[in-house]
Amino acid sequence: MQPIVLMSDSEYNMYYERMKEYMAKYGHFYPKNIRESITQNFLSHPEILNYSNCYLNEIYEMTGVFDIIPNNPYDRFFKELTKRFNIDGNLLDVACGFYPAFASRLAKIKQSGTIDAIDPNVIEQDISGVNIIKRFFNEKFDLRNYDLIYGIQPCEATFSMIKAAGDFDKDLFILPCDCGKIVAGRSMVKLDSKVWLKFAEQLLKQSTSSNREYKIEYTNSFKQPIIYTRKKAKRRR
């Protein structure tokens, strides 16, 4: 496919070489199908300006492609996140992916606080300002030291995030993926998107304490709604 992002041949070759260098170093950590998808769709995927897959987003961020694409998916997630929450606290990036690219971006912007990034597949261990946790996230994960947990397309970790945030009374912000996957016992089940959202809302209602509000909110930024919980504003007397 021809590159769909407007850039010169020399720019395209520069970014493509950066991707190749990354894949030469870390590609063996990726499953074959994901590895092939990255190399085949890099700078050619038709969704790059809208909602490209999470693996390409990580590569676009770390190679600098997102620096030349205004209003890219990470820009939009950052805008929606900072509209609602202060990022200068202790943050946990759940299901950060093979490369915790968004956490790395936040670490360069934050004025205070910490960022931990958790994922069983994470491969980059030395990222300035980001503490890597290489393990699965589940609802028993200790959130006492965090102010906000967030996730970009955290897939099957989404419901565990909702439950854990409720149990520990923590702020939560999620852009869910559209795969409809949930963990049911030891099995993975795929649901229709509307059914998935109903399950999510039921869990939010059960898990969110009375001093908090929960939202499933559609925005102009993404086709999927964003999910968040936060403390209710104090009423003025």
PDB file of C-alpha atoms in Angstrom:
ATOM      1  CA  MET A   1       0.000   0.000   0.000  1.00  0.00           C
ATOM      2  CA  GLN A   2       1.054   3.591  -0.553  1.00  0.00           C
ATOM      3  CA  PRO A   3       1.603   5.724   2.549  1.00  0.00           C
ATOM      4  CA  ILE A   4      -1.561   7.670   3.421  1.00  0.00           C
ATOM      5  CA  VAL A   5       0.162  10.312   5.586  1.00  0.00           C
ATOM      6  CA  LEU A   6       1.321  13.305   3.570  1.00  0.00           C
ATOM      7  CA  MET A   7       5.111  13.495   3.856  1.00  0.00           C
ATOM      8  CA  SER A   8       8.133  13.547   1.603  1.00  0.00           C
ATOM      9  CA  ASP A   9       9.821  10.346   0.494  1.00  0.00           C
ATOM     10  CA  SER A  10      12.785  11.121   2.727  1.00  0.00           C
ATOM     11  CA  GLU A  11      10.509  11.628   5.750  1.00  0.00           C
ATOM     12  CA  TYR A  12       8.638   8.427   5.022  1.00  0.00           C
ATOM     13  CA  ASN A  13      11.894   6.489   4.694  1.00  0.00           C
ATOM     14  CA  MET A  14      13.166   7.986   7.968  1.00  0.00           C
ATOM     15  CA  TYR A  15      10.096   6.870   9.954  1.00  0.00           C
ATOM     16  CA  TYR A  16      10.008   3.503   8.212  1.00  0.00           C
ATOM     17  CA  GLU A  17      13.650   2.915   9.151  1.00  0.00           C
ATOM     18  CA  ARG A  18      12.877   3.813  12.773  1.00  0.00           C
ATOM     19  CA  MET A  19      10.112   1.229  12.766  1.00  0.00           C
ATOM     20  CA  LYS A  20      12.433  -1.377  11.240  1.00  0.00           C
ATOM     21  CA  GLU A  21      15.090  -0.659  13.880  1.00  0.00           C
ATOM     22  CA  TYR A  22      12.520  -1.071  16.644  1.00  0.00           C
ATOM     23  CA  MET A  23      11.192  -4.312  15.180  1.00  0.00           C
ATOM     24  CA  ALA A  24      14.712  -5.652  14.665  1.00  0.00           C
ATOM     25  CA  LYS A  25      15.372  -5.100  18.367  1.00  0.00           C
ATOM     26  CA  TYR A  26      12.008  -6.088  19.841  1.00  0.00           C
ATOM     27  CA  GLY A  27       9.987  -7.771  17.094  1.00  0.00           C
ATOM     28  CA  HIS A  28      10.673 -11.262  18.398  1.00  0.00           C
ATOM     29  CA  PHE A  29       8.624 -10.427  21.511  1.00  0.00           C
ATOM     30  CA  TYR A  30       5.486  -9.899  19.409  1.00  0.00           C
ATOM     31  CA  PRO A  31       3.235 -12.708  18.151  1.00  0.00           C
ATOM     32  CA  LYS A  32       3.728 -13.329  14.454  1.00  0.00           C
ATOM     33  CA  ASN A  33       0.338 -11.918  13.400  1.00  0.00           C
ATOM     34  CA  ILE A  34       0.919  -8.641  15.272  1.00  0.00           C
ATOM     35  CA  ARG A  35       4.460  -8.369  13.936  1.00  0.00           C
ATOM     36  CA  GLU A  36       3.225  -8.796  10.377  1.00  0.00           C
ATOM     37  CA  SER A  37       0.378  -6.330  10.903  1.00  0.00           C
ATOM     38  CA  ILE A  38       2.796  -3.645  12.103  1.00  0.00           C
ATOM     39  CA  THR A  39       5.215  -4.020   9.196  1.00  0.00           C
ATOM     40  CA  GLN A  40       2.461  -4.288   6.579  1.00  0.00           C
ATOM     41  CA  ASN A  41       0.265  -1.431   7.818  1.00  0.00           C
ATOM     42  CA  PHE A  42       2.832   1.060   9.123  1.00  0.00           C
ATOM     43  CA  LEU A  43       1.924   4.491   7.677  1.00  0.00           C
ATOM     44  CA  SER A  44      -0.565   2.829   5.339  1.00  0.00           C
ATOM     45  CA  HIS A  45      -3.360   1.779   7.666  1.00  0.00           C
ATOM     46  CA  PRO A  46      -6.530   3.738   6.732  1.00  0.00           C
ATOM     47  CA  GLU A  47      -7.432   4.279  10.393  1.00  0.00           C
ATOM     48  CA  ILE A  48      -4.269   6.178  11.364  1.00  0.00           C
ATOM     49  CA  LEU A  49      -6.124   9.489  11.481  1.00  0.00           C
ATOM     50  CA  ASN A  50      -9.051   8.035  13.413  1.00  0.00           C
ATOM     51  CA  TYR A  51      -8.670   4.966  15.614  1.00  0.00           C
ATOM     52  CA  SER A  52      -5.760   2.820  14.520  1.00  0.00           C
ATOM     53  CA  ASN A  53      -4.970  -0.314  16.487  1.00  0.00           C
ATOM     54  CA  CYS A  54      -3.131  -0.070  19.782  1.00  0.00           C
ATOM     55  CA  TYR A  55       0.054  -1.744  18.517  1.00  0.00           C
ATOM     56  CA  LEU A  56       0.459   0.716  15.660  1.00  0.00           C
ATOM     57  CA  ASN A  57      -0.293   3.609  18.010  1.00  0.00           C
ATOM     58  CA  GLU A  58       2.600   2.552  20.260  1.00  0.00           C
ATOM     59  CA  ILE A  59       4.959   2.411  17.280  1.00  0.00           C
ATOM     60  CA  TYR A  60       3.744   5.739  15.866  1.00  0.00           C
ATOM     61  CA  GLU A  61       4.351   7.451  19.190  1.00  0.00           C
ATOM     62  CA  MET A  62       7.803   6.040  19.852  1.00  0.00           C
ATOM     63  CA  THR A  63       9.046   6.603  16.268  1.00  0.00           C
ATOM     64  CA  GLY A  64       7.824  10.221  16.245  1.00  0.00           C
ATOM     65  CA  VAL A  65       5.082   9.784  13.641  1.00  0.00           C
ATOM     66  CA  PHE A  66       2.435  11.188  15.992  1.00  0.00           C
ATOM     67  CA  ASP A  67       4.547  14.363  16.326  1.00  0.00           C
ATOM     68  CA  ILE A  68       3.612  15.295  12.750  1.00  0.00           C
ATOM     69  CA  ILE A  69      -0.043  14.166  12.867  1.00  0.00           C
ATOM     70  CA  PRO A  70      -2.256  16.727  14.619  1.00  0.00           C
ATOM     71  CA  ASN A  71      -5.217  15.388  16.561  1.00  0.00           C
ATOM     72  CA  ASN A  72      -3.875  11.846  16.543  1.00  0.00           C
ATOM     73  CA  PRO A  73      -5.410   9.211  18.880  1.00  0.00           C
ATOM     74  CA  TYR A  74      -2.958   9.964  21.709  1.00  0.00           C
ATOM     75  CA  ASP A  75      -3.601  13.709  21.402  1.00  0.00           C
ATOM     76  CA  ARG A  76      -7.332  13.088  21.667  1.00  0.00           C
ATOM     77  CA  PHE A  77      -7.006  10.718  24.612  1.00  0.00           C
ATOM     78  CA  PHE A  78      -4.798  13.261  26.397  1.00  0.00           C
ATOM     79  CA  LYS A  79      -7.359  16.019  25.725  1.00  0.00           C
ATOM     80  CA  GLU A  80     -10.260  13.985  27.105  1.00  0.00           C
ATOM     81  CA  LEU A  81      -8.222  12.799  30.104  1.00  0.00           C
ATOM     82  CA  THR A  82      -7.003  16.251  31.131  1.00  0.00           C
ATOM     83  CA  LYS A  83     -10.464  17.764  30.689  1.00  0.00           C
ATOM     84  CA  ARG A  84     -11.605  15.659  33.607  1.00  0.00           C
ATOM     85  CA  PHE A  85      -8.559  14.862  35.742  1.00  0.00           C
ATOM     86  CA  ASN A  86      -5.359  16.357  37.086  1.00  0.00           C
ATOM     87  CA  ILE A  87      -2.448  14.277  35.798  1.00  0.00           C
ATOM     88  CA  ASP A  88      -0.006  15.619  38.395  1.00  0.00           C
ATOM     89  CA  GLY A  89      -0.593  12.779  40.806  1.00  0.00           C
ATOM     90  CA  ASN A  90       0.358   9.116  41.024  1.00  0.00           C
ATOM     91  CA  LEU A  91      -0.922   7.366  37.903  1.00  0.00           C
ATOM     92  CA  LEU A  92      -1.234   3.756  36.782  1.00  0.00           C
ATOM     93  CA  ASP A  93      -1.361   2.963  33.057  1.00  0.00           C
ATOM     94  CA  VAL A  94      -3.139  -0.413  32.791  1.00  0.00           C
ATOM     95  CA  ALA A  95      -2.529  -2.725  29.823  1.00  0.00           C
ATOM     96  CA  CYS A  96       0.129  -0.354  28.522  1.00  0.00           C
ATOM     97  CA  GLY A  97       1.076  -2.754  25.724  1.00  0.00           C
ATOM     98  CA  PHE A  98       4.407  -3.975  24.484  1.00  0.00           C
ATOM     99  CA  TYR A  99       5.823  -0.445  24.618  1.00  0.00           C
ATOM    100  CA  PRO A 100       4.268   1.979  27.175  1.00  0.00           C
ATOM    101  CA  ALA A 101       4.271   4.858  24.709  1.00  0.00           C
ATOM    102  CA  PHE A 102       1.472   6.955  26.199  1.00  0.00           C
ATOM    103  CA  ALA A 103       2.923   6.658  29.696  1.00  0.00           C
ATOM    104  CA  SER A 104       6.239   7.843  28.279  1.00  0.00           C
ATOM    105  CA  ARG A 105       4.489  10.854  26.743  1.00  0.00           C
ATOM    106  CA  LEU A 106       2.818  11.742  30.065  1.00  0.00           C
ATOM    107  CA  ALA A 107       6.107  11.402  31.944  1.00  0.00           C
ATOM    108  CA  LYS A 108       7.561  14.214  29.816  1.00  0.00           C
ATOM    109  CA  ILE A 109       4.609  16.499  30.598  1.00  0.00           C
ATOM    110  CA  LYS A 110       3.771  15.824  34.243  1.00  0.00           C
ATOM    111  CA  GLN A 111       5.024  18.329  36.806  1.00  0.00           C
ATOM    112  CA  SER A 112       4.771  16.013  39.804  1.00  0.00           C
ATOM    113  CA  GLY A 113       3.737  12.532  40.853  1.00  0.00           C
ATOM    114  CA  THR A 114       4.650   9.154  39.396  1.00  0.00           C
ATOM    115  CA  ILE A 115       3.620   6.889  36.514  1.00  0.00           C
ATOM    116  CA  ASP A 116       3.589   3.106  36.695  1.00  0.00           C
ATOM    117  CA  ALA A 117       2.767   1.074  33.592  1.00  0.00           C
ATOM    118  CA  ILE A 118       1.538  -2.495  33.908  1.00  0.00           C
ATOM    119  CA  ASP A 119       1.264  -5.205  31.259  1.00  0.00           C
ATOM    120  CA  PRO A 120       2.430  -8.835  31.093  1.00  0.00           C
ATOM    121  CA  ASN A 121       3.820  -8.234  27.593  1.00  0.00           C
ATOM    122  CA  VAL A 122       5.743  -5.027  28.210  1.00  0.00           C
ATOM    123  CA  ILE A 123       9.264  -5.322  26.790  1.00  0.00           C
ATOM    124  CA  GLU A 124      10.949  -1.968  27.334  1.00  0.00           C
ATOM    125  CA  GLN A 125      12.327  -1.785  30.859  1.00  0.00           C
ATOM    126  CA  ASP A 126      14.207   1.523  30.832  1.00  0.00           C
ATOM    127  CA  ILE A 127      11.911   4.471  30.091  1.00  0.00           C
ATOM    128  CA  SER A 128      12.583   7.793  31.748  1.00  0.00           C
ATOM    129  CA  GLY A 129       9.932   8.665  34.325  1.00  0.00           C
ATOM    130  CA  VAL A 130       7.994   5.398  33.965  1.00  0.00           C
ATOM    131  CA  ASN A 131       8.132   2.468  36.364  1.00  0.00           C
ATOM    132  CA  ILE A 132       7.426  -0.807  34.545  1.00  0.00           C
ATOM    133  CA  ILE A 133       5.373  -3.595  36.154  1.00  0.00           C
ATOM    134  CA  LYS A 134       5.513  -6.760  34.065  1.00  0.00           C
ATOM    135  CA  ARG A 135       2.444  -8.716  35.147  1.00  0.00           C
ATOM    136  CA  PHE A 136      -1.290  -9.056  34.600  1.00  0.00           C
ATOM    137  CA  PHE A 137      -3.586  -6.493  36.179  1.00  0.00           C
ATOM    138  CA  ASN A 138      -6.499  -7.925  38.130  1.00  0.00           C
ATOM    139  CA  GLU A 139      -9.079  -6.568  40.546  1.00  0.00           C
ATOM    140  CA  LYS A 140      -6.903  -7.505  43.544  1.00  0.00           C
ATOM    141  CA  PHE A 141      -4.044  -5.250  42.455  1.00  0.00           C
ATOM    142  CA  ASP A 142      -3.159  -2.835  45.262  1.00  0.00           C
ATOM    143  CA  LEU A 143      -4.161   0.692  44.203  1.00  0.00           C
ATOM    144  CA  ARG A 144      -3.629   2.431  47.536  1.00  0.00           C
ATOM    145  CA  ASN A 145      -0.684   4.504  46.268  1.00  0.00           C
ATOM    146  CA  TYR A 146      -2.423   5.770  43.122  1.00  0.00           C
ATOM    147  CA  ASP A 147      -4.668   8.756  42.477  1.00  0.00           C
ATOM    148  CA  LEU A 148      -5.834   7.758  38.991  1.00  0.00           C
ATOM    149  CA  ILE A 149      -5.787   4.601  36.916  1.00  0.00           C
ATOM    150  CA  TYR A 150      -6.317   4.800  33.170  1.00  0.00           C
ATOM    151  CA  GLY A 151      -6.190   2.596  30.103  1.00  0.00           C
ATOM    152  CA  ILE A 152      -6.186   2.969  26.330  1.00  0.00           C
ATOM    153  CA  GLN A 153      -8.023  -0.025  24.895  1.00  0.00           C
ATOM    154  CA  PRO A 154      -7.234  -2.262  27.903  1.00  0.00           C
ATOM    155  CA  CYS A 155      -9.404  -5.062  26.481  1.00  0.00           C
ATOM    156  CA  GLU A 156     -10.172  -7.806  29.020  1.00  0.00           C
ATOM    157  CA  ALA A 157      -8.586  -5.788  31.856  1.00  0.00           C
ATOM    158  CA  THR A 158     -11.400  -3.211  31.648  1.00  0.00           C
ATOM    159  CA  PHE A 159     -13.813  -4.868  34.071  1.00  0.00           C
ATOM    160  CA  SER A 160     -11.014  -5.567  36.563  1.00  0.00           C
ATOM    161  CA  MET A 161     -10.102  -1.868  36.391  1.00  0.00           C
ATOM    162  CA  ILE A 162     -13.683  -0.848  37.148  1.00  0.00           C
ATOM    163  CA  LYS A 163     -13.923  -3.250  40.091  1.00  0.00           C
ATOM    164  CA  ALA A 164     -10.518  -2.341  41.552  1.00  0.00           C
ATOM    165  CA  ALA A 165     -11.085   1.410  41.207  1.00  0.00           C
ATOM    166  CA  GLY A 166     -14.354   1.012  43.084  1.00  0.00           C
ATOM    167  CA  ASP A 167     -12.841  -1.138  45.825  1.00  0.00           C
ATOM    168  CA  PHE A 168      -9.977   1.313  46.410  1.00  0.00           C
ATOM    169  CA  ASP A 169     -12.058   4.469  45.828  1.00  0.00           C
ATOM    170  CA  LYS A 170      -9.808   5.703  42.990  1.00  0.00           C
ATOM    171  CA  ASP A 171     -10.386   7.859  39.928  1.00  0.00           C
ATOM    172  CA  LEU A 172     -10.736   5.859  36.710  1.00  0.00           C
ATOM    173  CA  PHE A 173     -10.512   6.783  33.026  1.00  0.00           C
ATOM    174  CA  ILE A 174     -10.808   4.248  30.191  1.00  0.00           C
ATOM    175  CA  LEU A 175     -11.061   4.312  26.424  1.00  0.00           C
ATOM    176  CA  PRO A 176     -12.386   0.787  25.842  1.00  0.00           C
ATOM    177  CA  CYS A 177     -11.636  -1.207  22.737  1.00  0.00           C
ATOM    178  CA  ASP A 178     -14.473  -2.432  20.556  1.00  0.00           C
ATOM    179  CA  CYS A 179     -13.593  -6.134  20.772  1.00  0.00           C
ATOM    180  CA  GLY A 180     -16.331  -6.904  23.319  1.00  0.00           C
ATOM    181  CA  LYS A 181     -14.137  -9.361  25.231  1.00  0.00           C
ATOM    182  CA  ILE A 182     -14.710 -10.216  28.880  1.00  0.00           C
ATOM    183  CA  VAL A 183     -13.203 -12.828  31.175  1.00  0.00           C
ATOM    184  CA  ALA A 184     -15.781 -15.381  32.351  1.00  0.00           C
ATOM    185  CA  GLY A 185     -14.174 -17.790  34.777  1.00  0.00           C
ATOM    186  CA  ARG A 186     -11.216 -19.266  32.922  1.00  0.00           C
ATOM    187  CA  SER A 187     -12.658 -18.476  29.520  1.00  0.00           C
ATOM    188  CA  MET A 188     -12.643 -15.429  27.262  1.00  0.00           C
ATOM    189  CA  VAL A 189     -16.076 -14.479  25.935  1.00  0.00           C
ATOM    190  CA  LYS A 190     -16.800 -12.080  23.090  1.00  0.00           C
ATOM    191  CA  LEU A 191     -19.995 -10.026  23.402  1.00  0.00           C
ATOM    192  CA  ASP A 192     -21.922  -7.723  21.113  1.00  0.00           C
ATOM    193  CA  SER A 193     -20.786  -4.132  21.773  1.00  0.00           C
ATOM    194  CA  LYS A 194     -24.200  -3.067  23.133  1.00  0.00           C
ATOM    195  CA  VAL A 195     -24.333  -6.052  25.475  1.00  0.00           C
ATOM    196  CA  TRP A 196     -20.758  -5.345  26.594  1.00  0.00           C
ATOM    197  CA  LEU A 197     -21.670  -1.749  27.439  1.00  0.00           C
ATOM    198  CA  LYS A 198     -24.669  -2.927  29.476  1.00  0.00           C
ATOM    199  CA  PHE A 199     -22.391  -5.227  31.477  1.00  0.00           C
ATOM    200  CA  ALA A 200     -19.945  -2.352  31.981  1.00  0.00           C
ATOM    201  CA  GLU A 201     -22.706  -0.053  33.214  1.00  0.00           C
ATOM    202  CA  GLN A 202     -24.020  -2.694  35.626  1.00  0.00           C
ATOM    203  CA  LEU A 203     -20.543  -3.168  37.071  1.00  0.00           C
ATOM    204  CA  LEU A 204     -19.998   0.589  37.358  1.00  0.00           C
ATOM    205  CA  LYS A 205     -23.294   0.934  39.205  1.00  0.00           C
ATOM    206  CA  GLN A 206     -22.385  -1.873  41.605  1.00  0.00           C
ATOM    207  CA  SER A 207     -18.772  -0.796  42.166  1.00  0.00           C
ATOM    208  CA  THR A 208     -19.019   2.992  42.383  1.00  0.00           C
ATOM    209  CA  SER A 209     -19.497   4.382  45.889  1.00  0.00           C
ATOM    210  CA  SER A 210     -22.150   6.972  46.707  1.00  0.00           C
ATOM    211  CA  ASN A 211     -19.572   9.769  46.925  1.00  0.00           C
ATOM    212  CA  ARG A 212     -18.585   9.182  43.289  1.00  0.00           C
ATOM    213  CA  GLU A 213     -20.159   9.525  39.871  1.00  0.00           C
ATOM    214  CA  TYR A 214     -19.641   7.237  36.918  1.00  0.00           C
ATOM    215  CA  LYS A 215     -20.039   8.102  33.251  1.00  0.00           C
ATOM    216  CA  ILE A 216     -20.191   6.265  29.950  1.00  0.00           C
ATOM    217  CA  GLU A 217     -19.816   9.227  27.669  1.00  0.00           C
ATOM    218  CA  TYR A 218     -19.690   9.572  23.898  1.00  0.00           C
ATOM    219  CA  THR A 219     -17.413  12.330  22.601  1.00  0.00           C
ATOM    220  CA  ASN A 220     -16.295  13.651  19.237  1.00  0.00           C
ATOM    221  CA  SER A 221     -12.850  12.177  19.821  1.00  0.00           C
ATOM    222  CA  PHE A 222     -13.567   8.450  19.452  1.00  0.00           C
ATOM    223  CA  LYS A 223     -16.229   6.144  18.115  1.00  0.00           C
ATOM    224  CA  GLN A 224     -16.179   4.266  21.423  1.00  0.00           C
ATOM    225  CA  PRO A 225     -17.502   5.993  24.555  1.00  0.00           C
ATOM    226  CA  ILE A 226     -15.114   6.874  27.332  1.00  0.00           C
ATOM    227  CA  ILE A 227     -15.708   5.426  30.790  1.00  0.00           C
ATOM    228  CA  TYR A 228     -14.740   7.238  33.964  1.00  0.00           C
ATOM    229  CA  THR A 229     -15.449   7.599  37.661  1.00  0.00           C
ATOM    230  CA  ARG A 230     -14.575  10.533  39.887  1.00  0.00           C
ATOM    231  CA  LYS A 231     -15.530  12.159  43.163  1.00  0.00           C
ATOM    232  CA  LYS A 232     -18.776  14.093  43.054  1.00  0.00           C
ATOM    233  CA  ALA A 233     -18.405  17.858  43.211  1.00  0.00           C
ATOM    234  CA  LYS A 234     -19.199  19.221  46.655  1.00  0.00           C
ATOM    235  CA  ARG A 235     -22.458  21.129  46.781  1.00  0.00           C
ATOM    236  CA  ARG A 236     -22.209  24.745  47.779  1.00  0.00           C
ATOM    237  CA  ARG A 237     -24.301  25.739  50.758  1.00  0.00           C
TER     238      ARG A 237
END
